[in-house]
Short mmCIF file of C-alpha atoms in Angstrom, two decimals:
data_model
loop_
_atom_site.label_atom_id
_atom_site.label_comp_id
_atom_site.label_asym_id
_atom_site.label_seq_id
_atom_site.Cartn_x
_atom_site.Cartn_y
_atom_site.Cartn_z
CA MET A 270 -6.26 19.98 20.39
CA PRO A 271 -9.32 20.36 18.14
CA ARG A 272 -12.34 18.30 19.10
CA VAL A 273 -14.40 16.81 16.33
CA GLY A 274 -17.26 14.43 15.97
CA ARG A 275 -21.04 14.12 16.32
CA THR A 276 -23.32 11.70 18.10
CA TRP A 277 -24.07 8.76 15.82
CA GLY A 278 -26.76 6.17 16.53
CA ILE A 279 -24.19 3.42 16.78
CA ARG A 280 -22.69 1.21 19.42
CA ILE A 281 -18.96 1.44 18.88
CA GLY A 282 -17.63 1.51 22.44
CA ILE A 283 -15.32 4.47 21.80
CA LEU A 284 -15.48 8.06 22.95
CA LEU A 285 -15.82 10.87 20.43
CA ALA A 286 -15.83 14.57 21.06
CA LEU A 287 -18.74 16.92 20.41
CA VAL A 288 -17.85 20.54 19.70
CA GLY A 289 -17.14 22.01 23.11
CA ALA A 290 -17.98 18.89 25.15
CA TRP A 291 -16.97 15.25 25.61
CA THR A 292 -19.65 12.64 24.92
CA THR A 293 -19.61 8.87 25.28
CA VAL A 294 -21.10 7.26 22.19
CA GLN A 295 -22.98 4.14 23.25
CA ALA A 296 -26.39 4.70 21.64
CA GLN A 297 -28.28 1.89 19.98
CA MET A 298 -27.66 1.55 16.27
CA PRO A 299 -30.74 2.34 14.14
CA VAL A 300 -31.56 0.04 11.23
CA ASP A 301 -30.81 2.69 8.60
CA ASP A 302 -27.42 3.67 10.02
CA GLY A 303 -25.47 0.92 8.27
CA THR A 304 -23.09 -1.62 9.77
CA LEU A 305 -19.87 -0.39 11.27
CA THR A 306 -16.62 -1.90 10.09
CA LEU A 307 -15.02 -1.48 13.54
CA ARG A 308 -14.29 -4.73 15.38
CA PRO A 309 -15.39 -4.56 19.06
CA MET A 310 -12.60 -6.93 20.14
CA LEU A 311 -9.95 -4.68 18.60
CA GLN A 312 -11.59 -1.57 20.02
CA GLN A 313 -11.53 -3.03 23.52
CA LEU A 314 -7.93 -4.18 23.17
CA GLY A 315 -6.89 -0.79 21.80
CA ASP A 316 -8.53 0.97 24.74
CA ARG A 317 -6.58 -1.26 27.14
CA LEU A 318 -3.25 -0.69 25.41
CA LEU A 319 -3.66 3.10 25.31
CA LYS A 320 -4.55 3.36 28.99
CA GLY A 321 -2.29 5.96 30.63
CA LYS A 322 -1.00 7.15 27.28
CA GLN A 323 -1.84 9.78 24.67
CA GLY A 324 -2.02 8.44 21.17
CA SER A 325 -3.87 6.48 18.52
CA ILE A 326 -4.23 3.00 17.09
CA VAL A 327 -5.66 2.64 13.59
CA ALA A 328 -6.16 -0.61 11.70
CA ILE A 329 -7.52 -0.96 8.16
CA ARG A 330 -8.49 -3.92 5.99
CA PRO A 331 -6.24 -3.34 2.94
CA GLU A 332 -8.48 -4.93 0.31
CA THR A 333 -11.47 -2.69 1.10
CA GLY A 334 -10.37 0.35 3.11
CA GLU A 335 -12.64 -0.67 6.00
CA ILE A 336 -11.40 0.68 9.32
CA LEU A 337 -11.15 -2.27 11.71
CA CYS A 338 -9.91 -0.35 14.74
CA LEU A 339 -9.79 3.33 15.65
CA THR A 340 -8.95 3.93 19.29
CA THR A 341 -7.48 7.02 20.90
CA ASN A 342 -6.67 8.32 24.34
CA SER A 343 -5.65 11.67 25.82
CA ALA A 344 -5.57 13.41 29.17
CA HIS A 345 -9.29 14.12 28.67
CA GLY A 346 -10.27 10.67 27.46
CA SER A 347 -10.81 9.43 23.93
CA ASP A 348 -10.40 12.04 21.20
CA VAL A 349 -10.86 10.87 17.61
CA SER A 350 -9.13 14.04 16.37
CA LEU A 351 -5.82 12.57 17.55
CA ALA A 352 -6.16 9.93 14.84
CA ILE A 353 -7.73 11.89 11.98
CA ALA A 354 -6.86 15.54 12.53
CA THR A 355 -3.55 15.70 14.42
CA PRO A 356 -0.52 15.74 12.13
CA TYR A 357 2.73 14.48 13.61
CA ALA A 358 6.25 14.05 12.30
CA PRO A 359 6.26 10.41 11.15
CA GLY A 360 9.89 9.71 12.01
CA SER A 361 11.44 6.63 10.43
CA THR A 362 8.10 5.08 9.47
CA PHE A 363 8.33 7.55 6.57
CA LYS A 364 11.47 5.87 5.26
CA THR A 365 9.19 3.35 3.57
CA ALA A 366 7.64 6.10 1.43
CA GLN A 367 11.05 7.61 0.76
CA ALA A 368 12.41 4.27 -0.41
CA LEU A 369 9.47 3.74 -2.77
CA MET A 370 9.96 7.19 -4.30
CA LEU A 371 13.74 6.84 -4.66
CA LEU A 372 13.42 3.42 -6.29
CA SER A 373 10.71 4.64 -8.67
CA GLU A 374 12.82 7.60 -9.76
CA GLY A 375 15.86 5.42 -10.36
CA ILE A 376 17.92 7.37 -7.82
CA VAL A 377 18.70 4.09 -6.05
CA THR A 378 18.26 0.37 -6.64
CA ALA A 379 17.60 -2.33 -4.08
CA GLU A 380 21.34 -3.08 -4.18
CA THR A 381 22.54 0.50 -3.64
CA THR A 382 24.83 0.59 -0.60
CA VAL A 383 25.77 3.53 1.59
CA ASP A 384 28.61 3.61 4.10
CA CYS A 385 27.55 4.61 7.59
CA THR A 386 30.26 5.48 10.09
CA ASN A 387 28.88 7.17 13.19
CA GLY A 388 26.00 8.68 11.24
CA PHE A 389 25.49 11.23 8.46
CA THR A 390 27.67 14.32 8.08
CA ASP A 391 27.35 17.19 5.62
CA GLY A 392 29.34 20.29 6.53
CA ASN A 393 28.22 21.36 9.98
CA ILE A 394 25.24 18.99 9.93
CA HIS A 395 25.66 15.70 11.78
CA VAL A 396 22.92 13.14 12.38
CA GLY A 397 23.71 10.10 14.48
CA CYS A 398 22.77 6.54 13.62
CA HIS A 399 22.40 3.17 15.33
CA GLN A 400 25.39 0.88 15.57
CA HIS A 401 25.14 -1.59 12.69
CA ARG A 402 27.28 -3.22 10.05
CA SER A 403 28.21 -1.12 7.04
CA PRO A 404 27.71 -0.64 4.15
CA LEU A 405 24.04 -1.60 3.81
CA ALA A 406 21.78 -2.14 0.81
CA LEU A 407 18.19 -0.88 0.90
CA PRO A 408 16.36 -3.81 2.60
CA ALA A 409 18.93 -3.97 5.39
CA ALA A 410 18.93 -0.16 5.72
CA LEU A 411 15.17 -0.29 6.28
CA ALA A 412 15.50 -3.18 8.73
CA VAL A 413 17.91 -1.29 11.01
CA SER A 414 16.54 2.18 10.11
CA CYS A 415 19.85 3.64 8.92
CA ASN A 416 19.58 7.43 8.94
CA THR A 417 22.69 7.80 6.82
CA TRP A 418 21.31 5.69 3.97
CA PHE A 419 18.11 7.71 3.71
CA LEU A 420 19.59 11.17 4.23
CA SER A 421 22.37 10.53 1.71
CA SER A 422 19.98 9.11 -0.87
CA PHE A 423 17.53 12.01 -0.51
CA MET A 424 20.39 14.49 -0.85
CA SER A 425 21.48 12.68 -4.02
CA MET A 426 18.04 13.19 -5.49
CA LEU A 427 17.75 16.84 -4.51
CA ASN A 428 21.19 17.65 -5.92
CA ASP A 429 20.81 15.62 -9.13
CA ASP A 430 20.94 18.32 -11.82
CA PHE A 431 21.03 15.70 -14.58
CA VAL A 432 17.62 14.18 -13.82
CA TYR A 433 16.02 17.40 -12.56
CA GLU A 434 16.36 20.89 -13.96
CA ASN A 435 16.65 22.31 -10.45
CA GLN A 436 15.81 21.57 -6.83
CA GLU A 437 12.34 23.05 -7.28
CA GLU A 438 11.57 20.34 -9.83
CA ALA A 439 13.01 17.65 -7.56
CA ILE A 440 10.80 18.77 -4.67
CA THR A 441 7.75 18.88 -6.93
CA VAL A 442 8.38 15.31 -8.07
CA TRP A 443 8.85 14.20 -4.46
CA ASN A 444 5.63 15.94 -3.44
CA ASP A 445 3.70 14.26 -6.27
CA TYR A 446 4.77 10.80 -5.12
CA MET A 447 3.82 11.46 -1.51
CA ARG A 448 0.41 12.84 -2.42
CA SER A 449 -0.27 9.79 -4.57
CA MET A 450 0.30 7.70 -1.42
CA GLY A 451 -2.45 9.62 0.41
CA LEU A 452 -0.24 12.11 2.23
CA GLY A 453 -0.45 15.90 2.36
CA GLY A 454 -4.23 16.23 2.46
CA ALA A 455 -7.38 14.76 3.95
CA LEU A 456 -8.17 11.23 2.76
CA GLY A 457 -11.95 11.68 2.97
CA VAL A 458 -12.78 9.31 5.84
CA ASP A 459 -16.48 9.22 6.81
CA ILE A 460 -15.86 10.90 10.17
CA PRO A 461 -16.33 14.67 10.48
CA GLY A 462 -13.33 16.91 11.10
CA GLU A 463 -10.53 15.14 9.26
CA LYS A 464 -7.42 17.18 8.49
CA GLY A 465 -4.40 16.27 6.41
CA GLY A 466 -0.75 16.70 7.25
CA LEU A 467 2.06 18.57 5.50
CA VAL A 468 4.12 17.54 2.50
CA ALA A 469 6.31 20.48 1.62
CA ASN A 470 6.10 21.93 -1.89
CA VAL A 471 7.94 24.80 -3.56
CA ASN A 472 5.41 27.45 -2.53
CA TYR A 473 5.51 26.32 1.09
CA LEU A 474 9.32 26.32 1.16
CA ASN A 475 9.49 29.78 -0.42
CA ARG A 476 7.06 31.12 2.19
CA ARG A 477 8.74 29.50 5.16
CA TYR A 478 12.37 30.11 4.16
CA LYS A 479 12.21 33.66 2.87
CA GLU A 480 15.99 33.95 2.59
CA GLY A 481 16.13 30.89 0.38
CA TRP A 482 16.36 27.14 0.76
CA ASN A 483 18.38 24.26 -0.65
CA ALA A 484 18.79 20.51 -0.28
CA ARG A 485 20.14 20.85 3.24
CA THR A 486 17.02 22.79 4.27
CA ILE A 487 14.60 19.99 3.35
CA LEU A 488 17.08 17.19 4.13
CA TRP A 489 15.34 16.21 7.37
CA ALA A 490 12.23 15.03 5.55
CA GLY A 491 14.35 12.14 4.33
CA MET A 492 14.11 10.64 7.81
CA GLY A 493 10.57 11.77 8.58
CA GLN A 494 11.36 14.98 10.45
CA GLY A 495 11.14 18.64 9.52
CA ASP A 496 8.78 19.71 6.74
CA ILE A 497 6.66 16.57 6.73
CA THR A 498 3.73 15.70 9.02
CA ILE A 499 1.22 12.85 8.81
CA THR A 500 -1.86 11.87 10.81
CA PRO A 501 -2.09 8.34 12.29
CA LEU A 502 -4.90 7.59 9.82
CA GLN A 503 -2.63 8.57 6.94
CA LEU A 504 0.20 6.48 8.40
CA CYS A 505 -2.07 3.44 8.45
CA ASN A 506 -3.17 4.18 4.90
CA LEU A 507 0.49 4.36 3.86
CA ALA A 508 0.90 0.83 5.23
CA VAL A 509 -2.18 -0.15 3.22
CA THR A 510 -0.64 1.13 -0.03
CA ILE A 511 2.45 -1.00 0.63
CA ALA A 512 0.45 -4.07 1.61
CA ASN A 513 -1.57 -3.70 -1.62
CA ARG A 514 1.56 -3.08 -3.69
CA GLY A 515 0.35 0.26 -4.99
CA PHE A 516 -3.28 1.11 -4.29
CA PHE A 517 -5.77 1.99 -1.57
CA TYR A 518 -9.44 2.67 -1.01
CA THR A 519 -10.57 5.72 0.95
CA PRO A 520 -10.74 4.58 4.61
CA HIS A 521 -14.26 4.33 6.06
CA ILE A 522 -16.05 3.07 9.17
CA HIS A 523 -19.44 2.36 7.60
CA ARG A 524 -20.16 -0.74 5.56
CA GLY A 525 -22.74 -0.31 2.83
CA THR A 526 -26.18 -1.96 3.06
CA THR A 527 -28.99 -2.51 0.58
CA GLU A 528 -30.84 0.43 2.07
CA LYS A 529 -27.74 2.64 2.33
CA PRO A 530 -25.11 1.54 -0.20
CA LEU A 531 -21.59 2.78 0.27
CA ALA A 532 -20.84 5.99 -1.61
CA GLN A 533 -18.83 5.51 -4.79
CA ARG A 534 -15.91 7.48 -3.39
CA TYR A 535 -15.28 4.60 -0.96
CA LEU A 536 -15.36 2.01 -3.75
CA ARG A 537 -12.97 3.80 -6.10
CA ARG A 538 -9.42 2.43 -6.19
CA HIS A 539 -6.63 5.01 -5.85
CA THR A 540 -3.36 4.03 -7.49
CA THR A 541 -0.04 5.43 -6.31
CA LYS A 542 2.60 6.86 -8.61
CA VAL A 543 5.12 4.31 -7.33
CA ALA A 544 6.65 1.89 -9.84
CA PRO A 545 5.21 -1.62 -9.28
CA ASP A 546 8.65 -3.21 -8.95
CA ALA A 547 9.60 -0.80 -6.15
CA TYR A 548 7.41 -2.55 -3.62
CA ALA A 549 9.26 -5.88 -3.39
CA PRO A 550 12.53 -4.55 -1.90
CA VAL A 551 10.67 -2.25 0.51
CA ILE A 552 8.46 -5.08 1.71
CA ALA A 553 11.57 -7.26 2.03
CA GLY A 554 13.12 -4.59 4.22
CA MET A 555 9.99 -4.34 6.37
CA ARG A 556 10.00 -8.10 6.76
CA LYS A 557 13.67 -8.03 7.77
CA ALA A 558 12.85 -5.35 10.34
CA VAL A 559 10.51 -7.83 12.04
CA GLU A 560 12.72 -10.87 11.58
CA ASN A 561 15.94 -9.41 12.95
CA GLY A 562 15.73 -5.61 12.90
CA THR A 563 14.22 -2.80 14.94
CA CYS A 564 10.91 -4.60 15.62
CA SER A 565 12.08 -8.19 16.07
CA SER A 566 10.11 -8.43 19.33
CA ILE A 567 6.90 -8.95 17.32
CA ASN A 568 8.25 -11.71 15.07
CA THR A 569 5.89 -14.68 15.15
CA THR A 570 4.67 -17.67 13.14
CA TYR A 571 2.82 -15.57 10.56
CA PRO A 572 4.88 -13.07 8.53
CA ILE A 573 4.45 -9.47 9.73
CA CYS A 574 6.09 -6.63 7.81
CA GLY A 575 6.75 -3.46 9.78
CA LYS A 576 8.69 -0.26 10.26
CA THR A 577 9.33 1.51 13.53
CA GLY A 578 9.69 5.23 14.09
CA THR A 579 11.32 7.08 16.97
CA VAL A 580 10.16 10.65 16.52
CA GLU A 581 12.36 13.41 17.88
CA ASN A 582 10.42 15.73 20.10
CA ALA A 583 10.92 18.56 22.61
CA GLY A 584 10.22 16.09 25.43
CA LYS A 585 10.60 12.32 25.35
CA ASP A 586 10.49 10.92 21.82
CA HIS A 587 7.22 9.71 20.31
CA SER A 588 6.86 5.99 19.55
CA ALA A 589 5.49 5.04 16.11
CA PHE A 590 4.97 1.94 13.99
CA ILE A 591 3.34 0.93 10.72
CA GLY A 592 2.94 -2.60 9.43
CA PHE A 593 0.75 -5.24 7.88
CA ALA A 594 0.22 -9.01 7.88
CA PRO A 595 0.41 -11.58 6.51
CA MET A 596 3.17 -10.50 4.13
CA ASN A 597 1.81 -12.02 0.91
CA ASP A 598 -1.89 -12.10 1.75
CA PRO A 599 -2.44 -8.94 3.82
CA LYS A 600 -5.59 -8.93 5.93
CA ILE A 601 -4.78 -6.02 8.23
CA ALA A 602 -2.61 -2.89 8.20
CA VAL A 603 -1.86 -1.08 11.45
CA ALA A 604 -0.44 2.24 12.61
CA VAL A 605 0.29 3.04 16.24
CA TYR A 606 1.43 6.45 17.49
CA VAL A 607 2.12 7.04 21.18
CA GLU A 608 3.18 10.51 22.29
CA HIS A 609 6.28 10.44 24.51
CA GLY A 610 6.38 6.65 24.16
CA GLY A 611 10.12 6.44 23.47
CA PHE A 612 11.60 4.20 20.79
CA GLY A 613 9.23 2.78 18.20
CA ALA A 614 10.15 -0.67 19.46
CA ASP A 615 9.26 0.24 23.06
CA LEU A 616 5.48 0.65 22.77
CA ALA A 617 4.16 1.19 19.26
CA ALA A 618 5.50 -2.02 17.71
CA PRO A 619 4.39 -4.42 20.47
CA MET A 620 0.98 -2.74 20.63
CA ALA A 621 0.57 -3.21 16.88
CA GLY A 622 1.70 -6.82 17.16
CA LEU A 623 -1.08 -7.51 19.65
CA ILE A 624 -3.72 -5.87 17.45
CA ILE A 625 -2.55 -7.96 14.49
CA GLU A 626 -2.61 -11.17 16.55
CA ALA A 627 -6.07 -10.50 17.92
CA TYR A 628 -7.45 -9.92 14.43
CA LEU A 629 -5.74 -12.80 12.65
CA LYS A 630 -6.08 -15.36 15.46
CA GLY A 631 -9.34 -14.21 17.01
CA SER A 632 -7.78 -13.95 20.48
CA LEU A 633 -4.50 -13.38 22.29
CA SER A 634 -2.31 -16.21 23.54
CA ALA A 635 -1.54 -16.40 27.25
CA THR A 636 1.90 -14.89 26.58
CA SER A 637 0.37 -12.04 24.60
CA GLN A 638 -2.26 -11.45 27.28
CA ALA A 639 0.57 -10.98 29.76
CA LYS A 640 2.31 -8.58 27.37
CA ALA A 641 -0.91 -6.60 26.94
CA LYS A 642 -1.25 -6.33 30.70
CA ARG A 643 2.33 -5.02 31.02
CA ILE A 644 1.73 -2.42 28.31
CA GLU A 645 -1.57 -1.44 29.92
CA GLY A 646 0.33 -0.70 33.11
CA LYS A 647 2.79 1.68 31.45
CA THR A 648 2.02 5.38 31.70
CA THR A 649 3.46 8.00 29.36
CA LEU A 650 0.66 10.55 29.57
CA GLN A 651 1.98 14.01 30.37
CA LEU A 652 -0.56 16.09 32.27
CA ASN A 653 -0.32 19.87 31.91
#
């Protein structure tokens, strides 16, 4: 894993990596260094929750792009590169982006239903799915994370020779949407060493699949696997774009001061390519996921919108989650990614729920403190 970072004169209570060595950053903050946007309470909670695990927690204030929490853990200690320079398959968290693109292109509507009987089948390809009622419209498909709905809908787009001249054009359109949501390249965070993930384009597919490719080749991206990878920072930023209904600011950990104003690149609003009316049904689906879907364990008195991801992996699946709250007045967006953490609902979602509660409420309830302690005691770290 690449190690990135430099010693900053700041007191942030997290560990960053110097090139070739691990260094604890606890130096006093000089006057001219600016004020960090990181919240110590969230940093401390994130460190607790990631104990015994390898992964990242990122939280961003949607209206400004300020990073509220950036905690990581690995077998060697904290490693910021896990959050900003390690691209992972996003799993079903990516279905939110897929839904926004499909709605914007008119391939589906919020009412489009897809039958799901024991999963998705196309020739010799079979992908299983959870047991749920069928058929489902988009919000319900997001809530229960129906693989069939998203694979079938993506295949419909890729094979639509009326809307697109060929599959190359369809992939190019898909790629354009994803890049507009901050995927496929570095976002420009003010931390050294950031790397972007992968959003397949025609050139990439031609290089990788030298004997040719078709819709079935790229199909897996429809459920966040295959030729799509995203860093935890990008995942959180994706949640930001949804919370904001179509825009984001470049994430940053420094707040501008009179002496050192924030660079213009962190003040410039980036607008996605997504149609404005596409956000409502996706947000409705994310809300349903919390109310009675895959992440119902974090449902509470304030409306959280979320999407879990269970990422297929050579070993135990990775656990992922993106979300934001409150639904109609978002103050925080969160992404949690835990390697070998199992289902998204097992670790990532409850960890995110605790981060959201701590930020919105200022502290954890007694029940949530007990939950945090249980999560802290779980170990998924795989030592080589």
